[in-house]
Amino acid sequence: MSAFFDSNILIYAYSTDTKRQRALNTIAGGGVISAQVLSEFTNVLRKKQKQDWPMIEAAVQSLRFRFPDILPLTSHTHAAALALASGHTLAFYDALIVAAAVEAGCDTLYSEDLQHGRSIGGLTIVNPFLGSAP
């Protein structure tokens, strides 16, 4: 199984929220993230968590170490996201996450924001904070 992680899972892993341990356990198995996920993570740490830049840089560096092959966003990914957004009733940025996960060949997308159990293009969305999910 290859996993792709939405930014919300990583944000919980770098928080003091009660979901932190479940997020850490989920990412411990490894997987893939995209440049979009890394950007969203950075934005939330700065804007919502009010972290200072040295703390954010350290967190981003640890993610780059854990996920060394960060998937770039390309015009192909963008085109696939447009098709997914219109064909599957997804918000565009959610569709971009799904498109990147499919492009990376992942079979699982860990996300709190998308519909748990939904399958799109061979990719199953899993909310790790529900029930017995990892």
PDB file of C-alpha atoms in Angstrom:
ATOM      1  CA  MET A   1       0.000   0.000   0.000  1.00  0.00           C
ATOM      2  CA  SER A   2       1.297   3.431  -0.873  1.00  0.00           C
ATOM      3  CA  ALA A   3      -0.126   6.408   0.961  1.00  0.00           C
ATOM      4  CA  PHE A   4      -0.523  10.067   0.165  1.00  0.00           C
ATOM      5  CA  PHE A   5      -1.047  12.596   2.949  1.00  0.00           C
ATOM      6  CA  ASP A   6      -3.242  15.673   2.887  1.00  0.00           C
ATOM      7  CA  SER A   7      -1.856  18.689   4.725  1.00  0.00           C
ATOM      8  CA  ASN A   8      -4.318  18.351   7.605  1.00  0.00           C
ATOM      9  CA  ILE A   9      -2.709  15.083   8.729  1.00  0.00           C
ATOM     10  CA  LEU A  10       0.734  16.718   8.819  1.00  0.00           C
ATOM     11  CA  ILE A  11      -0.625  19.780  10.606  1.00  0.00           C
ATOM     12  CA  TYR A  12      -2.045  17.600  13.383  1.00  0.00           C
ATOM     13  CA  ALA A  13       1.299  15.788  13.638  1.00  0.00           C
ATOM     14  CA  TYR A  14       2.974  19.130  14.366  1.00  0.00           C
ATOM     15  CA  SER A  15       0.382  20.366  16.842  1.00  0.00           C
ATOM     16  CA  THR A  16      -0.649  19.856  20.450  1.00  0.00           C
ATOM     17  CA  ASP A  17      -4.129  18.713  19.390  1.00  0.00           C
ATOM     18  CA  THR A  18      -5.532  15.457  20.751  1.00  0.00           C
ATOM     19  CA  LYS A  19      -5.308  14.054  17.197  1.00  0.00           C
ATOM     20  CA  ARG A  20      -1.517  14.461  17.186  1.00  0.00           C
ATOM     21  CA  GLN A  21      -0.629  10.887  18.169  1.00  0.00           C
ATOM     22  CA  ARG A  22      -2.990   9.346  15.612  1.00  0.00           C
ATOM     23  CA  ALA A  23      -1.487  11.625  12.940  1.00  0.00           C
ATOM     24  CA  LEU A  24       2.055  10.628  13.950  1.00  0.00           C
ATOM     25  CA  ASN A  25       1.124   6.941  13.850  1.00  0.00           C
ATOM     26  CA  THR A  26      -0.430   7.404  10.411  1.00  0.00           C
ATOM     27  CA  ILE A  27       2.593   9.096   8.839  1.00  0.00           C
ATOM     28  CA  ALA A  28       5.015   6.661  10.489  1.00  0.00           C
ATOM     29  CA  GLY A  29       4.318   4.179   7.693  1.00  0.00           C
ATOM     30  CA  GLY A  30       5.704   6.616   5.140  1.00  0.00           C
ATOM     31  CA  GLY A  31       4.235   7.780   1.906  1.00  0.00           C
ATOM     32  CA  VAL A  32       4.076  10.720  -0.455  1.00  0.00           C
ATOM     33  CA  ILE A  33       3.243  14.416  -0.262  1.00  0.00           C
ATOM     34  CA  SER A  34       3.146  17.127  -2.904  1.00  0.00           C
ATOM     35  CA  ALA A  35       4.482  20.658  -3.089  1.00  0.00           C
ATOM     36  CA  GLN A  36       0.890  21.810  -2.497  1.00  0.00           C
ATOM     37  CA  VAL A  37       0.729  19.884   0.779  1.00  0.00           C
ATOM     38  CA  LEU A  38       4.043  21.351   1.900  1.00  0.00           C
ATOM     39  CA  SER A  39       2.819  24.857   1.004  1.00  0.00           C
ATOM     40  CA  GLU A  40      -0.493  24.446   2.834  1.00  0.00           C
ATOM     41  CA  PHE A  41       1.363  23.081   5.870  1.00  0.00           C
ATOM     42  CA  THR A  42       3.670  26.103   5.886  1.00  0.00           C
ATOM     43  CA  ASN A  43       0.775  28.521   5.521  1.00  0.00           C
ATOM     44  CA  VAL A  44      -1.204  27.013   8.417  1.00  0.00           C
ATOM     45  CA  LEU A  45       1.795  26.986  10.741  1.00  0.00           C
ATOM     46  CA  ARG A  46       2.381  30.661  10.018  1.00  0.00           C
ATOM     47  CA  LYS A  47      -1.150  32.075   9.720  1.00  0.00           C
ATOM     48  CA  LYS A  48      -3.198  29.924  12.109  1.00  0.00           C
ATOM     49  CA  GLN A  49      -0.651  28.616  14.597  1.00  0.00           C
ATOM     50  CA  LYS A  50       1.361  31.875  14.566  1.00  0.00           C
ATOM     51  CA  GLN A  51       4.666  29.968  14.517  1.00  0.00           C
ATOM     52  CA  ASP A  52       7.858  31.909  13.931  1.00  0.00           C
ATOM     53  CA  TRP A  53       9.908  31.287  10.777  1.00  0.00           C
ATOM     54  CA  PRO A  54      12.743  29.302  12.401  1.00  0.00           C
ATOM     55  CA  MET A  55      10.165  26.870  13.869  1.00  0.00           C
ATOM     56  CA  ILE A  56       8.406  26.572  10.508  1.00  0.00           C
ATOM     57  CA  GLU A  57      11.703  26.015   8.683  1.00  0.00           C
ATOM     58  CA  ALA A  58      12.621  23.238  11.140  1.00  0.00           C
ATOM     59  CA  ALA A  59       9.215  21.582  10.687  1.00  0.00           C
ATOM     60  CA  VAL A  60       9.443  21.812   6.892  1.00  0.00           C
ATOM     61  CA  GLN A  61      12.976  20.400   6.978  1.00  0.00           C
ATOM     62  CA  SER A  62      11.783  17.421   9.028  1.00  0.00           C
ATOM     63  CA  LEU A  63       8.991  16.811   6.482  1.00  0.00           C
ATOM     64  CA  ARG A  64      11.478  16.986   3.623  1.00  0.00           C
ATOM     65  CA  PHE A  65      13.557  14.371   5.443  1.00  0.00           C
ATOM     66  CA  ARG A  66      10.537  12.106   6.091  1.00  0.00           C
ATOM     67  CA  PHE A  67       9.178  12.590   2.544  1.00  0.00           C
ATOM     68  CA  PRO A  68      12.273  13.038   0.354  1.00  0.00           C
ATOM     69  CA  ASP A  69      10.442  12.691  -2.982  1.00  0.00           C
ATOM     70  CA  ILE A  70       7.955  15.553  -2.808  1.00  0.00           C
ATOM     71  CA  LEU A  71       5.734  15.459  -5.877  1.00  0.00           C
ATOM     72  CA  PRO A  72       5.871  18.667  -7.919  1.00  0.00           C
ATOM     73  CA  LEU A  73       2.719  20.209  -9.314  1.00  0.00           C
ATOM     74  CA  THR A  74       2.755  20.190 -13.088  1.00  0.00           C
ATOM     75  CA  SER A  75       0.410  21.301 -15.828  1.00  0.00           C
ATOM     76  CA  HIS A  76      -0.552  17.616 -16.171  1.00  0.00           C
ATOM     77  CA  THR A  77      -1.513  17.479 -12.477  1.00  0.00           C
ATOM     78  CA  HIS A  78      -3.472  20.701 -12.891  1.00  0.00           C
ATOM     79  CA  ALA A  79      -5.373  19.355 -15.914  1.00  0.00           C
ATOM     80  CA  ALA A  80      -6.191  16.139 -14.062  1.00  0.00           C
ATOM     81  CA  ALA A  81      -7.437  18.191 -11.097  1.00  0.00           C
ATOM     82  CA  LEU A  82      -9.743  20.206 -13.371  1.00  0.00           C
ATOM     83  CA  ALA A  83     -11.251  16.976 -14.696  1.00  0.00           C
ATOM     84  CA  LEU A  84     -11.635  15.559 -11.182  1.00  0.00           C
ATOM     85  CA  ALA A  85     -13.202  18.744  -9.833  1.00  0.00           C
ATOM     86  CA  SER A  86     -15.834  18.846 -12.562  1.00  0.00           C
ATOM     87  CA  GLY A  87     -16.405  15.085 -12.775  1.00  0.00           C
ATOM     88  CA  HIS A  88     -16.452  14.236  -9.065  1.00  0.00           C
ATOM     89  CA  THR A  89     -17.891  17.363  -7.442  1.00  0.00           C
ATOM     90  CA  LEU A  90     -14.671  18.239  -5.624  1.00  0.00           C
ATOM     91  CA  ALA A  91     -13.371  21.645  -4.669  1.00  0.00           C
ATOM     92  CA  PHE A  92     -10.443  22.451  -6.945  1.00  0.00           C
ATOM     93  CA  TYR A  93      -7.709  22.322  -4.295  1.00  0.00           C
ATOM     94  CA  ASP A  94      -9.076  19.015  -2.991  1.00  0.00           C
ATOM     95  CA  ALA A  95      -9.079  17.742  -6.576  1.00  0.00           C
ATOM     96  CA  LEU A  96      -5.440  18.831  -6.881  1.00  0.00           C
ATOM     97  CA  ILE A  97      -4.584  16.683  -3.834  1.00  0.00           C
ATOM     98  CA  VAL A  98      -6.449  13.714  -5.338  1.00  0.00           C
ATOM     99  CA  ALA A  99      -4.808  14.219  -8.745  1.00  0.00           C
ATOM    100  CA  ALA A 100      -1.344  14.319  -7.177  1.00  0.00           C
ATOM    101  CA  ALA A 101      -2.067  11.153  -5.177  1.00  0.00           C
ATOM    102  CA  VAL A 102      -3.269   9.316  -8.294  1.00  0.00           C
ATOM    103  CA  GLU A 103      -0.272  10.601 -10.263  1.00  0.00           C
ATOM    104  CA  ALA A 104       2.049   9.287  -7.536  1.00  0.00           C
ATOM    105  CA  GLY A 105       0.468   5.828  -7.884  1.00  0.00           C
ATOM    106  CA  CYS A 106      -0.897   5.823  -4.350  1.00  0.00           C
ATOM    107  CA  ASP A 107      -3.842   3.663  -3.362  1.00  0.00           C
ATOM    108  CA  THR A 108      -4.681   5.495  -0.115  1.00  0.00           C
ATOM    109  CA  LEU A 109      -5.203   9.184   0.555  1.00  0.00           C
ATOM    110  CA  TYR A 110      -5.213  10.107   4.228  1.00  0.00           C
ATOM    111  CA  SER A 111      -7.369  13.178   4.735  1.00  0.00           C
ATOM    112  CA  GLU A 112      -9.723  14.517   7.352  1.00  0.00           C
ATOM    113  CA  ASP A 113     -11.445  16.820   4.857  1.00  0.00           C
ATOM    114  CA  LEU A 114     -12.600  14.433   2.139  1.00  0.00           C
ATOM    115  CA  GLN A 115     -15.301  11.756   2.229  1.00  0.00           C
ATOM    116  CA  HIS A 116     -14.039   8.730   4.180  1.00  0.00           C
ATOM    117  CA  GLY A 117     -14.250   5.526   2.147  1.00  0.00           C
ATOM    118  CA  ARG A 118     -14.778   7.256  -1.187  1.00  0.00           C
ATOM    119  CA  SER A 119     -12.826   5.779  -4.081  1.00  0.00           C
ATOM    120  CA  ILE A 120     -11.604   7.881  -7.000  1.00  0.00           C
ATOM    121  CA  GLY A 121      -9.348   6.539  -9.742  1.00  0.00           C
ATOM    122  CA  GLY A 122      -8.170   3.553  -7.705  1.00  0.00           C
ATOM    123  CA  LEU A 123      -7.497   5.791  -4.709  1.00  0.00           C
ATOM    124  CA  THR A 124      -9.383   5.255  -1.439  1.00  0.00           C
ATOM    125  CA  ILE A 125      -9.834   8.180   0.926  1.00  0.00           C
ATOM    126  CA  VAL A 126      -9.252   7.330   4.579  1.00  0.00           C
ATOM    127  CA  ASN A 127      -9.896   9.587   7.547  1.00  0.00           C
ATOM    128  CA  PRO A 128      -7.414   8.242  10.119  1.00  0.00           C
ATOM    129  CA  PHE A 129      -9.292   9.927  12.957  1.00  0.00           C
ATOM    130  CA  LEU A 130     -12.390   7.775  12.551  1.00  0.00           C
ATOM    131  CA  GLY A 131     -12.855   4.501  14.385  1.00  0.00           C
ATOM    132  CA  SER A 132     -10.146   1.927  13.851  1.00  0.00           C
ATOM    133  CA  ALA A 133      -8.348   3.651  10.972  1.00  0.00           C
ATOM    134  CA  PRO A 134      -4.537   3.602  11.362  1.00  0.00           C
TER     135      PRO A 134
END
